[in-house]
Coordinates of C-alpha atoms in Angstrom, one line a residue:
M1 CA -54.7 45.3 -96.5
T2 CA -54.8 45.1 -92.7
T3 CA -55.3 41.8 -91.0
T4 CA -56.5 41.6 -87.5
R5 CA -55.2 39.5 -85.1
P6 CA -57.3 36.9 -83.2
T7 CA -58.2 37.6 -79.7
S8 CA -57.2 35.1 -77.5
A9 CA -59.8 33.9 -74.6
P10 CA -59.2 35.4 -71.3
V11 CA -57.1 33.1 -68.8
S12 CA -59.0 32.5 -65.8
A13 CA -57.2 32.0 -62.6
P14 CA -56.6 28.5 -61.2
P15 CA -59.1 27.9 -58.5
A16 CA -58.1 28.5 -55.1
A17 CA -56.8 25.5 -53.1
P18 CA -59.3 24.8 -50.0
R19 CA -57.7 26.2 -46.9
R20 CA -56.9 23.3 -44.5
V21 CA -57.9 23.7 -40.8
D22 CA -54.6 23.0 -38.6
L23 CA -55.7 20.8 -36.0
R24 CA -52.4 19.9 -34.5
A25 CA -52.3 22.6 -31.9
P26 CA -55.8 21.9 -30.6
L27 CA -55.4 18.3 -30.5
Q28 CA -52.0 18.5 -28.8
G29 CA -53.4 20.8 -26.1
L30 CA -56.1 18.6 -25.4
G31 CA -53.6 15.6 -25.2
F32 CA -51.7 17.5 -22.5
F33 CA -54.9 18.6 -20.7
V34 CA -55.9 14.7 -20.6
L35 CA -52.4 13.8 -19.4
G36 CA -52.3 16.2 -16.7
L37 CA -56.0 14.9 -15.6
A38 CA -54.7 11.6 -15.5
L39 CA -51.5 12.3 -13.7
L40 CA -53.7 14.1 -11.0
A41 CA -56.0 11.2 -10.6
L42 CA -52.9 8.8 -10.2
V43 CA -51.5 11.0 -7.7
Y44 CA -55.1 11.2 -5.8
A45 CA -55.4 7.3 -6.2
G46 CA -52.1 7.0 -4.6
A47 CA -53.0 9.4 -1.7
A48 CA -56.4 7.7 -1.2
A49 CA -54.3 4.2 -0.9
L50 CA -52.3 5.3 1.7
R51 CA -55.1 7.1 3.6
P52 CA -58.0 5.2 3.8
D53 CA -60.0 8.0 5.1
L54 CA -60.1 9.5 1.7
P55 CA -62.8 8.4 -0.6
S56 CA -61.6 6.4 -3.5
L57 CA -61.8 7.4 -7.4
G58 CA -65.0 5.0 -7.8
V59 CA -66.9 6.4 -4.7
I60 CA -66.1 10.1 -6.1
A61 CA -67.5 9.1 -9.5
T62 CA -70.7 7.4 -8.1
T63 CA -71.4 10.6 -5.8
L64 CA -70.7 13.2 -8.8
V65 CA -73.1 11.2 -10.7
G66 CA -75.8 11.6 -7.9
L67 CA -75.1 14.9 -7.7
L68 CA -75.6 15.8 -11.3
R69 CA -78.8 13.5 -11.6
D70 CA -80.9 16.2 -10.1
P71 CA -78.6 19.4 -10.0
W72 CA -81.3 22.0 -9.9
Y73 CA -83.8 20.8 -7.0
N74 CA -84.6 23.2 -4.4
R75 CA -86.3 22.1 -1.2
G76 CA -85.6 25.0 0.9
P77 CA -82.3 27.2 1.7
N78 CA -80.3 24.2 3.2
D79 CA -81.1 21.5 0.7
Q80 CA -80.7 22.7 -2.9
G81 CA -79.1 20.9 -5.9
I82 CA -75.3 21.4 -6.5
L83 CA -76.0 23.6 -9.5
N84 CA -78.3 25.7 -7.7
L85 CA -75.7 26.3 -5.1
L86 CA -73.1 26.9 -7.9
M87 CA -75.3 29.6 -9.3
S88 CA -75.9 31.3 -5.8
S89 CA -72.0 31.7 -5.6
L90 CA -71.7 32.9 -8.9
T91 CA -74.3 35.6 -8.6
R92 CA -72.2 37.0 -5.6
V93 CA -69.1 36.6 -7.5
F94 CA -70.5 38.5 -10.5
S95 CA -72.2 41.1 -8.3
G96 CA -69.0 42.1 -6.3
F97 CA -66.8 41.7 -9.5
A98 CA -68.9 44.0 -11.6
L99 CA -68.9 46.6 -8.9
G100 CA -65.1 46.2 -8.4
A101 CA -64.6 46.8 -12.4
L102 CA -67.2 49.9 -12.4
V103 CA -64.6 51.4 -9.5
A104 CA -61.1 49.8 -10.8
I105 CA -61.1 50.8 -14.3
P106 CA -61.7 54.5 -13.9
L107 CA -59.6 54.6 -11.1
G108 CA -56.9 52.9 -12.9
V109 CA -57.0 55.3 -16.1
V110 CA -56.9 58.3 -13.8
M111 CA -54.0 57.0 -12.0
G112 CA -52.3 56.0 -15.4
S113 CA -53.0 59.2 -17.1
I114 CA -52.1 61.9 -14.3
P115 CA -48.7 61.1 -12.6
G116 CA -49.5 63.2 -9.5
I117 CA -52.5 61.4 -8.7
R118 CA -50.8 58.1 -9.3
R119 CA -47.9 59.2 -6.8
V120 CA -50.6 60.0 -4.2
L121 CA -53.0 56.8 -4.5
D122 CA -50.3 54.0 -5.2
P123 CA -49.0 53.8 -1.8
V124 CA -52.7 53.4 -0.8
V125 CA -53.1 50.5 -3.2
Q126 CA -50.0 48.9 -2.5
L127 CA -50.7 49.2 1.4
L128 CA -54.2 47.7 1.0
R129 CA -53.6 45.1 -1.8
P130 CA -51.8 42.5 0.7
V131 CA -54.7 42.5 3.2
S132 CA -56.5 39.0 3.1
P133 CA -60.0 39.6 1.5
L134 CA -61.4 37.8 4.7
A135 CA -60.0 40.4 7.1
W136 CA -62.6 42.8 5.4
F137 CA -65.7 40.6 6.3
P138 CA -66.3 42.5 9.9
I139 CA -66.0 45.9 8.2
G140 CA -68.7 44.5 5.6
L141 CA -70.8 43.2 8.4
T142 CA -70.5 46.7 10.3
L143 CA -71.4 48.8 7.2
F144 CA -74.1 46.4 6.0
K145 CA -75.5 44.7 8.9
S146 CA -76.1 41.4 7.0
A147 CA -73.9 38.6 5.7
E148 CA -75.1 38.4 2.1
P149 CA -74.0 42.2 1.2
A150 CA -70.8 41.6 3.3
T151 CA -69.9 38.8 1.1
V152 CA -70.3 40.9 -2.1
F153 CA -68.4 43.5 -0.2
I154 CA -65.7 41.0 0.1
I155 CA -65.4 40.0 -3.6
F156 CA -65.5 43.8 -4.4
I157 CA -62.6 44.4 -2.4
T158 CA -60.8 41.6 -4.1
A159 CA -61.9 42.4 -7.6
L160 CA -60.3 46.2 -7.2
W161 CA -56.4 45.7 -6.9
P162 CA -55.4 43.5 -9.9
T163 CA -57.7 45.5 -12.1
V164 CA -56.7 49.0 -10.8
I165 CA -53.0 48.2 -11.1
N166 CA -53.0 46.6 -14.7
T167 CA -55.3 49.6 -15.9
A168 CA -52.7 51.9 -14.6
F169 CA -49.9 50.2 -16.0
G170 CA -51.4 50.0 -19.5
V171 CA -52.6 53.5 -19.7
S172 CA -49.3 54.9 -18.4
G173 CA -47.8 53.0 -21.4
V174 CA -49.3 54.9 -24.3
P175 CA -46.4 55.7 -26.4
Q176 CA -45.7 59.6 -27.0
D177 CA -46.3 59.2 -30.7
F178 CA -49.8 58.3 -30.0
K179 CA -50.1 61.3 -27.9
N180 CA -48.9 63.6 -30.7
V181 CA -51.1 62.3 -33.2
A182 CA -54.2 63.0 -31.0
R183 CA -52.7 66.4 -30.4
V184 CA -52.3 66.9 -34.1
F185 CA -55.8 66.1 -34.9
R186 CA -57.0 68.0 -31.8
F187 CA -58.7 65.2 -30.2
T188 CA -61.1 66.4 -27.3
P189 CA -60.4 64.7 -23.9
G190 CA -63.2 62.2 -24.4
Q191 CA -62.2 61.4 -27.9
Y192 CA -58.4 61.0 -26.7
V193 CA -59.9 58.4 -24.1
F194 CA -61.9 56.6 -26.3
R195 CA -59.8 56.6 -29.4
V196 CA -56.3 56.3 -28.2
L197 CA -56.1 55.7 -24.3
M198 CA -58.6 52.8 -24.0
P199 CA -57.8 50.8 -27.3
Y200 CA -54.2 50.7 -26.1
A201 CA -54.8 49.9 -22.6
L202 CA -57.6 47.3 -23.2
P203 CA -55.3 44.4 -23.2
H204 CA -54.0 45.2 -19.9
I205 CA -57.4 45.7 -18.4
V206 CA -58.6 42.7 -19.8
T207 CA -55.4 40.8 -17.8
G208 CA -56.3 42.7 -14.7
L209 CA -60.0 41.6 -15.0
R210 CA -58.8 38.0 -15.4
I211 CA -56.7 38.1 -12.5
S212 CA -59.4 39.6 -10.5
F213 CA -62.1 37.3 -11.3
G214 CA -60.0 34.2 -10.5
I215 CA -59.0 35.7 -7.1
A216 CA -62.8 36.4 -6.5
W217 CA -63.7 32.9 -7.4
M218 CA -60.9 31.8 -4.8
V219 CA -62.4 33.9 -2.2
I220 CA -66.2 33.2 -2.6
V221 CA -65.5 29.7 -1.3
A222 CA -63.8 30.9 2.1
A223 CA -66.3 33.7 2.2
E224 CA -69.3 31.7 2.2
M225 CA -67.8 29.4 4.7
L226 CA -67.6 32.3 7.1
S227 CA -70.9 33.7 6.5
G228 CA -73.0 30.6 6.5
K229 CA -74.7 31.5 3.5
S230 CA -76.1 29.3 0.5
G231 CA -73.5 28.6 -2.0
I232 CA -70.8 26.1 -3.1
G233 CA -68.5 27.2 -0.2
F234 CA -71.1 26.7 2.5
Y235 CA -72.0 23.2 0.8
V236 CA -68.1 22.4 1.1
W237 CA -68.3 23.5 4.8
D238 CA -71.5 21.2 5.4
A239 CA -70.1 18.2 3.9
W240 CA -67.1 18.4 5.9
N241 CA -69.4 18.8 9.1
A242 CA -71.1 15.9 8.0
L243 CA -67.7 14.1 7.4
N244 CA -69.0 13.3 3.8
L245 CA -65.3 13.8 2.2
A246 CA -66.7 12.3 -1.2
N247 CA -69.1 15.5 -1.6
V248 CA -66.3 17.5 -0.5
V249 CA -64.0 16.2 -3.3
C250 CA -66.9 16.5 -5.7
A251 CA -67.5 20.1 -4.6
I252 CA -63.6 20.9 -5.1
L253 CA -63.8 19.4 -8.9
I254 CA -66.9 21.5 -9.5
I255 CA -65.3 24.6 -8.2
G256 CA -62.2 23.8 -10.3
V257 CA -63.9 23.3 -13.6
T258 CA -66.0 26.4 -13.3
G259 CA -62.8 28.4 -12.5
F260 CA -61.0 26.7 -15.3
L261 CA -64.0 27.6 -17.8
F262 CA -64.1 31.1 -16.8
D263 CA -60.3 31.6 -17.3
R264 CA -60.6 30.0 -20.9
L265 CA -63.3 32.6 -21.6
F266 CA -60.9 35.7 -20.5
N267 CA -58.0 34.0 -22.4
L268 CA -60.2 34.0 -25.6
L269 CA -61.1 37.8 -24.8
E270 CA -57.4 38.5 -24.0
K271 CA -56.5 37.2 -27.8
K272 CA -59.6 39.2 -29.0
V273 CA -58.3 42.7 -27.8
S274 CA -54.5 42.1 -28.1
Y275 CA -52.8 44.2 -30.7
V276 CA -49.6 42.2 -30.6

């Protein structure tokens, strides 16, 4: 007589514990950020106390609230809201920055891939890179006969060099093992570029773009002062001519916050494409 063993009920896995979101690092970063702003405000308050010509923090806050109360008005080219002026500057920066990236990335890929071309072009890049962007403004005026495209031309020149150098560095650093694998699988030149070379060099390219945009955003203020076109840089110069230092300081704050936000966006993009 055979006996059957009772079957045991299947053991279910214990429920997974809910994942806890660690907020310590973001909160710590926010705390240091607020501490830095407080230190900056304290230093400025001390400078304003020593030099009465500087507007106080209260005057700056009141002026900033007034500027942001109606930031989009447009009563003509010389009377626009602060965010209208900011958008004019950003349009010029993005135009020159995009054109610079379209030229700099392919040029950097070629320089990093072909040592002979790099030896020919690298001295040219190193020769032109230290030249102040504003020195190119007369060349832009000569080429385009107008201040608006000349300003975009300055941004284009500014955006070239960091992206070219970082792209060439990233491309030239592709490991030999990667090249051997591409050779074994008989990649075409196009497949090699888009499946091996560009993915490896992408973090370096994004870093170059981040540096280029930061420099371009600094240069646009001086370029608009020089060209006399509407924009946040022209607003700073116009406010200074009117001896309105509160508006100057408010514009500096808006320029700084805008640059900071775009830098954070590029930082997030760098983390997304990083393979480390």
